[in-house]
Amino acid sequence: KMKRILLLLILLCIINLDLSALTMKEKIQQDLSKVGVKQEIIDETITFDRLYAMDDSDLPLDIGEIIGIFERIHEKDERNYVAAKKVLQFYGRGISYRIREDYDEKIKNSENEEEKKLYEEEGETLKKDLTVYKKYYDAFMKYNPYEYEKLLTSYEYYTIINNEKKAEEIKKIVKEKYKNTIIDKMLPNDELRDGITKYYNLGRLVEKKVNEELKFIENDTTKEKYRISDEEIYNLKLQYYMAKIWTYLYSVDREKGIEIAINELDGIKADENAKEYNFRLENGIMHWLLMIGSGDKTYGKKLFNMKMEKRSTKMYKWANNEEDRLREKYPELFKTEKEDGDNAEREDEIEN
């Protein structure tokens, strides 16, 4: 009788865990319904979020065109803070590189008028882009009802625009208010970053720290409370694994990094849907591993046989077909330069 009771309790726990799991599709649906966005717009947002879930170097469209898609979705309803966040996501990459350029100094040290004019134009373009970037940041902050999401997005925003003081203030708030929660783990880890970028010989220490963080994420009970989706959790795990693997790959123990990738990446616990959602990140990881391991035939063969490699290849084929289908279904979102005038020109500037 006790065994039956115990079995029943275990089954109930499993059922409860399944019920509490949240997908990105469900999260977007719940969030946008809550603020009153129409179902038609919600459906578009979910569709394009999955297609362009992650930023990588091999997107089927130019970054500027993808930004345009989410801008046009956002224009339909300014309360769609999910679309605003997607604009921030893709916009941020281009800005983060250029914001660190000291255009005033470059203008001052220009060797000729042509060079001076070029830097002046680049400086003005950056100012315009920062204005647009802030517009979508403000839209996200206005309509998103969750404090922890606002804090994480604010940290990212101020980091990208190079306001380190403000970013550190926000980081301190998160570390104090959300200590020992999944939110705390979603902030960049300085200890790991320093270990990876400066001290490659500390591979084992970084690995130990990563394993501790991964164990916390796996056993964390705050994921449901803060509505972190399965896809976001898997993405977070991948980032920590990248930290562990990267440290070894750029040390004298490169083989150790490749072996960790081969032996551990496919074994990360996650729903298949969550893995497929992150196929662009998976593809980036595999592309990077295959480049580094290309000199060893044994490693190369094992890497090509990994589930992650096969899944990302399959999903890229899906993405190409899906983009063709969506281009026919939503032609107004895939505007060309002639159809979209100034906006397309600005998107080209972003991509350049």
Short mmCIF file of C-alpha atoms in Angstrom, two decimals:
data_model
loop_
_atom_site.label_atom_id
_atom_site.label_comp_id
_atom_site.label_asym_id
_atom_site.label_seq_id
_atom_site.Cartn_x
_atom_site.Cartn_y
_atom_site.Cartn_z
CA LYS A 1 0.00 0.00 0.00
CA MET A 2 2.82 2.42 0.89
CA LYS A 3 4.52 1.66 -2.42
CA ARG A 4 1.32 2.57 -4.28
CA ILE A 5 1.01 5.84 -2.37
CA LEU A 6 4.66 6.67 -3.08
CA LEU A 7 4.22 5.88 -6.78
CA LEU A 8 1.11 8.07 -6.92
CA LEU A 9 2.99 10.97 -5.31
CA ILE A 10 5.85 10.61 -7.80
CA LEU A 11 3.40 10.60 -10.71
CA LEU A 12 1.68 13.70 -9.35
CA CYS A 13 5.03 15.47 -9.10
CA ILE A 14 5.85 14.58 -12.70
CA ILE A 15 2.44 15.84 -13.86
CA ASN A 16 2.93 19.08 -11.93
CA LEU A 17 6.36 19.59 -13.45
CA ASP A 18 4.93 19.15 -16.94
CA LEU A 19 2.13 21.60 -16.20
CA SER A 20 4.51 24.23 -14.85
CA ALA A 21 6.82 24.07 -17.91
CA LEU A 22 6.37 27.14 -20.08
CA THR A 23 7.20 27.42 -23.78
CA MET A 24 8.02 30.68 -25.55
CA LYS A 25 4.82 30.35 -27.56
CA GLU A 26 2.77 30.11 -24.36
CA LYS A 27 4.72 32.91 -22.72
CA ILE A 28 4.22 35.34 -25.61
CA GLN A 29 0.53 34.39 -25.87
CA GLN A 30 -0.06 35.02 -22.16
CA ASP A 31 2.00 38.21 -21.99
CA LEU A 32 0.49 39.95 -25.00
CA SER A 33 -3.06 38.83 -24.22
CA LYS A 34 -2.61 40.35 -20.78
CA VAL A 35 -1.92 43.82 -22.21
CA GLY A 36 -4.71 43.58 -24.82
CA VAL A 37 -2.87 42.88 -28.09
CA LYS A 38 -5.09 41.35 -30.81
CA GLN A 39 -4.71 37.63 -31.48
CA GLU A 40 -3.74 38.21 -35.12
CA ILE A 41 -0.75 40.31 -34.02
CA ILE A 42 0.13 37.81 -31.29
CA ASP A 43 0.20 35.02 -33.89
CA GLU A 44 2.55 37.05 -36.11
CA THR A 45 4.82 37.77 -33.17
CA ILE A 46 5.02 34.10 -32.15
CA THR A 47 5.70 33.02 -35.75
CA PHE A 48 8.54 35.45 -36.39
CA ASP A 49 9.99 35.07 -32.90
CA ARG A 50 10.54 31.38 -33.56
CA LEU A 51 12.02 31.94 -37.02
CA TYR A 52 14.40 34.64 -35.81
CA ALA A 53 14.75 33.48 -32.22
CA MET A 54 18.46 34.08 -31.97
CA ASP A 55 20.98 36.36 -33.57
CA ASP A 56 23.87 34.69 -35.37
CA SER A 57 26.24 35.31 -38.25
CA ASP A 58 24.28 33.18 -40.71
CA LEU A 59 20.73 34.52 -40.65
CA PRO A 60 18.74 34.01 -43.87
CA LEU A 61 17.94 37.73 -44.04
CA ASP A 62 20.10 40.77 -43.38
CA ILE A 63 19.86 42.05 -39.81
CA GLY A 64 18.35 45.31 -41.07
CA GLU A 65 15.52 43.44 -42.81
CA ILE A 66 14.74 41.43 -39.68
CA ILE A 67 14.65 44.62 -37.63
CA GLY A 68 12.21 46.01 -40.17
CA ILE A 69 9.89 43.01 -39.75
CA PHE A 70 9.65 43.46 -35.97
CA GLU A 71 9.35 47.24 -36.29
CA ARG A 72 6.32 46.81 -38.57
CA ILE A 73 4.76 44.28 -36.21
CA HIS A 74 5.31 46.72 -33.34
CA GLU A 75 3.73 49.57 -35.33
CA LYS A 76 0.45 47.64 -35.36
CA ASP A 77 0.22 47.91 -31.56
CA GLU A 78 2.73 49.77 -29.41
CA ARG A 79 1.78 47.56 -26.46
CA ASN A 80 3.55 44.66 -28.16
CA TYR A 81 6.64 44.85 -25.97
CA VAL A 82 7.77 41.43 -27.22
CA ALA A 83 8.27 42.90 -30.72
CA ALA A 84 10.01 45.92 -29.15
CA LYS A 85 12.41 43.55 -27.38
CA LYS A 86 13.16 41.77 -30.66
CA VAL A 87 14.11 45.10 -32.24
CA LEU A 88 16.41 45.76 -29.28
CA GLN A 89 17.91 42.30 -29.64
CA PHE A 90 18.95 42.72 -33.26
CA TYR A 91 19.59 46.46 -33.17
CA GLY A 92 21.94 46.11 -30.23
CA ARG A 93 24.53 44.07 -32.09
CA GLY A 94 25.33 46.81 -34.60
CA ILE A 95 25.29 49.57 -32.01
CA SER A 96 27.48 47.74 -29.50
CA TYR A 97 30.39 47.72 -31.95
CA ARG A 98 30.07 51.34 -33.05
CA ILE A 99 29.33 52.90 -29.66
CA ARG A 100 32.92 52.24 -28.60
CA GLU A 101 34.25 54.26 -31.52
CA ASP A 102 35.34 57.73 -30.42
CA TYR A 103 34.15 59.64 -33.49
CA ASP A 104 35.00 63.05 -32.01
CA GLU A 105 38.58 61.91 -31.56
CA LYS A 106 38.67 60.40 -35.05
CA ILE A 107 37.31 63.61 -36.58
CA LYS A 108 39.92 65.60 -34.67
CA ASN A 109 42.75 63.36 -35.92
CA SER A 110 41.50 63.03 -39.52
CA GLU A 111 44.24 63.21 -42.13
CA ASN A 112 42.07 64.86 -44.76
CA GLU A 113 38.60 66.34 -45.39
CA GLU A 114 37.28 63.17 -46.98
CA GLU A 115 38.16 61.11 -43.92
CA LYS A 116 36.77 63.79 -41.62
CA LYS A 117 33.47 63.84 -43.53
CA LEU A 118 33.23 60.03 -43.33
CA TYR A 119 33.62 60.05 -39.52
CA GLU A 120 31.14 62.90 -39.19
CA GLU A 121 28.55 60.96 -41.17
CA GLU A 122 29.19 57.80 -39.15
CA GLY A 123 28.85 59.78 -35.91
CA GLU A 124 25.50 61.25 -37.04
CA THR A 125 24.21 57.84 -38.10
CA LEU A 126 25.11 56.44 -34.69
CA LYS A 127 23.20 59.27 -32.97
CA LYS A 128 20.09 58.49 -35.06
CA ASP A 129 20.40 54.78 -34.31
CA LEU A 130 20.73 55.45 -30.58
CA THR A 131 17.54 57.51 -30.73
CA VAL A 132 15.68 54.63 -32.38
CA TYR A 133 17.23 52.14 -29.96
CA LYS A 134 15.99 54.21 -27.01
CA LYS A 135 12.53 54.45 -28.57
CA TYR A 136 12.10 50.69 -28.45
CA TYR A 137 13.71 50.44 -25.03
CA ASP A 138 11.17 52.97 -23.72
CA ALA A 139 8.31 51.05 -25.38
CA PHE A 140 9.45 47.81 -23.75
CA MET A 141 9.77 49.44 -20.33
CA LYS A 142 6.37 51.13 -20.61
CA TYR A 143 4.28 48.05 -21.31
CA ASN A 144 6.21 45.14 -19.76
CA PRO A 145 4.64 44.49 -16.33
CA TYR A 146 7.48 42.35 -14.92
CA GLU A 147 10.16 44.10 -12.87
CA TYR A 148 12.79 41.37 -13.30
CA GLU A 149 12.47 41.46 -17.11
CA LYS A 150 12.78 45.24 -17.06
CA LEU A 151 15.93 45.01 -14.94
CA LEU A 152 17.58 42.43 -17.19
CA THR A 153 16.70 44.39 -20.33
CA SER A 154 17.88 47.64 -18.73
CA TYR A 155 21.20 46.05 -17.83
CA GLU A 156 21.64 44.92 -21.43
CA TYR A 157 20.57 48.34 -22.76
CA TYR A 158 22.98 50.36 -20.63
CA THR A 159 25.80 47.89 -21.27
CA ILE A 160 25.36 48.26 -25.03
CA ILE A 161 25.25 52.06 -24.97
CA ASN A 162 28.40 51.92 -22.83
CA ASN A 163 26.90 53.44 -19.67
CA GLU A 164 28.84 51.22 -17.29
CA LYS A 165 27.86 53.15 -14.16
CA LYS A 166 24.13 52.71 -14.78
CA ALA A 167 24.61 49.06 -15.79
CA GLU A 168 26.45 48.34 -12.54
CA GLU A 169 23.71 50.03 -10.50
CA ILE A 170 21.11 47.76 -12.10
CA LYS A 171 23.31 44.72 -11.66
CA LYS A 172 23.63 45.49 -7.95
CA ILE A 173 19.84 45.68 -7.61
CA VAL A 174 19.42 42.31 -9.34
CA LYS A 175 22.14 40.67 -7.23
CA GLU A 176 20.54 41.92 -4.02
CA LYS A 177 16.85 41.51 -4.83
CA TYR A 178 17.05 38.28 -6.82
CA LYS A 179 19.94 36.55 -5.05
CA ASN A 180 19.94 32.76 -5.43
CA THR A 181 17.24 32.83 -8.12
CA ILE A 182 17.28 32.08 -11.84
CA ILE A 183 17.17 35.84 -12.54
CA ASP A 184 20.56 36.27 -10.88
CA LYS A 185 22.00 33.56 -13.14
CA MET A 186 20.71 35.33 -16.27
CA LEU A 187 23.12 38.22 -15.73
CA PRO A 188 26.60 37.88 -17.26
CA ASN A 189 28.99 36.21 -14.83
CA ASP A 190 32.06 38.40 -14.34
CA GLU A 191 34.08 35.61 -12.78
CA LEU A 192 33.54 33.37 -15.79
CA ARG A 193 34.07 36.19 -18.27
CA ASP A 194 37.40 37.13 -16.70
CA GLY A 195 38.44 33.50 -16.54
CA ILE A 196 37.68 33.01 -20.22
CA THR A 197 39.09 36.23 -21.65
CA LYS A 198 42.17 36.75 -19.48
CA TYR A 199 43.23 33.55 -17.80
CA TYR A 200 43.00 30.64 -20.19
CA ASN A 201 45.21 28.57 -17.87
CA LEU A 202 42.38 28.59 -15.30
CA GLY A 203 40.31 26.14 -17.33
CA ARG A 204 39.61 23.75 -14.47
CA LEU A 205 38.53 26.57 -12.14
CA VAL A 206 36.16 27.93 -14.78
CA GLU A 207 34.85 24.42 -15.43
CA LYS A 208 34.18 23.93 -11.72
CA LYS A 209 32.32 27.24 -11.51
CA VAL A 210 30.27 26.48 -14.62
CA ASN A 211 29.31 23.06 -13.26
CA GLU A 212 28.13 24.69 -10.03
CA GLU A 213 26.00 27.16 -11.96
CA LEU A 214 24.56 24.45 -14.20
CA LYS A 215 23.64 22.38 -11.16
CA PHE A 216 21.86 25.39 -9.68
CA ILE A 217 19.92 26.02 -12.91
CA GLU A 218 18.92 22.35 -13.14
CA ASN A 219 17.61 22.23 -9.56
CA ASP A 220 16.27 25.78 -9.36
CA THR A 221 12.68 26.13 -8.18
CA THR A 222 12.21 29.79 -9.14
CA LYS A 223 11.96 29.23 -12.91
CA GLU A 224 8.19 28.87 -12.76
CA LYS A 225 7.78 31.81 -10.37
CA TYR A 226 9.59 34.13 -12.79
CA ARG A 227 8.04 32.56 -15.89
CA ILE A 228 11.31 31.60 -17.56
CA SER A 229 10.52 29.46 -20.58
CA ASP A 230 12.09 26.10 -21.45
CA GLU A 231 13.74 27.73 -24.46
CA GLU A 232 15.34 30.44 -22.31
CA ILE A 233 16.62 27.87 -19.79
CA TYR A 234 18.22 25.79 -22.55
CA ASN A 235 19.77 28.93 -24.03
CA LEU A 236 21.21 29.80 -20.61
CA LYS A 237 22.65 26.31 -20.21
CA LEU A 238 24.27 26.52 -23.65
CA GLN A 239 25.92 29.81 -22.73
CA TYR A 240 27.42 28.30 -19.59
CA TYR A 241 28.64 25.28 -21.55
CA MET A 242 30.20 27.63 -24.09
CA ALA A 243 32.11 29.30 -21.25
CA LYS A 244 33.47 25.95 -20.08
CA ILE A 245 34.38 24.70 -23.55
CA TRP A 246 35.79 28.01 -24.78
CA THR A 247 38.22 28.24 -21.85
CA TYR A 248 39.82 24.93 -22.76
CA LEU A 249 39.80 25.52 -26.52
CA TYR A 250 41.93 28.62 -26.10
CA SER A 251 44.37 27.02 -23.68
CA VAL A 252 47.06 24.39 -24.03
CA ASP A 253 44.40 21.74 -23.30
CA ARG A 254 42.34 22.29 -26.47
CA GLU A 255 41.45 18.60 -26.80
CA LYS A 256 39.73 18.75 -23.40
CA GLY A 257 37.35 21.42 -24.72
CA ILE A 258 36.42 19.40 -27.80
CA GLU A 259 35.91 16.26 -25.69
CA ILE A 260 33.59 18.13 -23.30
CA ALA A 261 31.57 19.33 -26.30
CA ILE A 262 31.31 15.83 -27.79
CA ASN A 263 30.53 14.09 -24.50
CA GLU A 264 28.24 16.63 -22.83
CA LEU A 265 26.40 18.95 -25.24
CA ASP A 266 23.99 16.34 -26.61
CA GLY A 267 23.20 15.27 -23.07
CA ILE A 268 21.88 18.63 -21.87
CA LYS A 269 18.42 18.08 -20.40
CA ALA A 270 15.83 20.00 -22.42
CA ASP A 271 12.67 19.45 -24.39
CA GLU A 272 13.26 18.93 -28.12
CA ASN A 273 11.16 22.02 -28.85
CA ALA A 274 13.49 24.12 -26.69
CA LYS A 275 16.51 22.78 -28.56
CA GLU A 276 14.94 23.44 -31.96
CA TYR A 277 14.08 27.01 -30.91
CA ASN A 278 17.79 27.59 -30.19
CA PHE A 279 19.00 26.04 -33.44
CA ARG A 280 20.80 29.21 -34.52
CA LEU A 281 22.88 29.24 -31.34
CA GLU A 282 23.48 25.50 -31.69
CA ASN A 283 24.60 26.06 -35.27
CA GLY A 284 27.01 28.77 -34.18
CA ILE A 285 28.50 26.48 -31.53
CA MET A 286 28.90 23.57 -33.96
CA HIS A 287 30.38 25.79 -36.68
CA TRP A 288 32.95 27.07 -34.21
CA LEU A 289 33.77 23.55 -32.89
CA LEU A 290 34.12 22.11 -36.40
CA MET A 291 36.51 24.87 -37.40
CA ILE A 292 38.72 24.25 -34.36
CA GLY A 293 38.50 20.45 -34.58
CA SER A 294 38.94 20.25 -38.35
CA GLY A 295 42.58 19.25 -38.05
CA ASP A 296 41.71 15.97 -36.36
CA LYS A 297 39.68 13.48 -38.43
CA THR A 298 38.50 11.57 -35.37
CA TYR A 299 37.15 14.69 -33.70
CA GLY A 300 35.65 15.92 -36.96
CA LYS A 301 33.72 12.69 -37.49
CA LYS A 302 32.41 12.68 -33.91
CA LEU A 303 31.33 16.32 -34.15
CA PHE A 304 29.46 15.71 -37.43
CA ASN A 305 27.64 12.79 -35.80
CA MET A 306 26.41 14.85 -32.86
CA LYS A 307 22.64 15.31 -32.49
CA MET A 308 23.18 19.06 -32.17
CA GLU A 309 24.86 19.24 -35.57
CA LYS A 310 22.13 17.17 -37.25
CA ARG A 311 19.36 19.15 -35.55
CA SER A 312 20.75 22.57 -36.51
CA THR A 313 21.18 21.40 -40.12
CA LYS A 314 17.58 20.15 -40.19
CA MET A 315 16.28 23.36 -38.64
CA TYR A 316 18.12 25.56 -41.12
CA LYS A 317 16.31 23.79 -43.94
CA TRP A 318 13.06 24.39 -42.07
CA ALA A 319 13.95 28.08 -41.61
CA ASN A 320 14.59 28.61 -45.32
CA ASN A 321 11.27 27.01 -46.26
CA GLU A 322 9.46 28.86 -43.48
CA GLU A 323 10.81 32.19 -44.62
CA ASP A 324 9.59 31.54 -48.17
CA ARG A 325 6.15 30.63 -46.82
CA LEU A 326 5.97 33.73 -44.62
CA ARG A 327 7.13 36.00 -47.43
CA GLU A 328 4.02 34.97 -49.36
CA LYS A 329 1.71 35.17 -46.36
CA TYR A 330 3.00 38.50 -44.97
CA PRO A 331 4.35 40.46 -47.96
CA GLU A 332 3.77 43.75 -46.11
CA LEU A 333 6.36 42.73 -43.50
CA PHE A 334 9.01 41.88 -46.12
CA LYS A 335 9.17 45.29 -47.77
CA THR A 336 11.86 46.04 -50.32
CA GLU A 337 13.86 49.25 -50.49
CA LYS A 338 11.56 50.72 -53.19
CA GLU A 339 8.49 49.95 -51.12
CA ASP A 340 9.93 51.17 -47.84
CA GLY A 341 12.08 54.14 -48.82
CA ASP A 342 13.89 55.80 -45.92
CA ASN A 343 13.29 52.89 -43.57
CA ALA A 344 15.03 50.44 -45.91
CA GLU A 345 17.91 52.87 -46.36
CA ARG A 346 18.33 53.09 -42.58
CA GLU A 347 18.21 49.27 -42.33
CA ASP A 348 21.01 49.07 -44.88
CA GLU A 349 23.05 51.49 -42.75
CA ILE A 350 22.50 49.27 -39.70
CA GLU A 351 23.60 46.18 -41.60
CA ASN A 352 26.70 47.96 -42.96
#
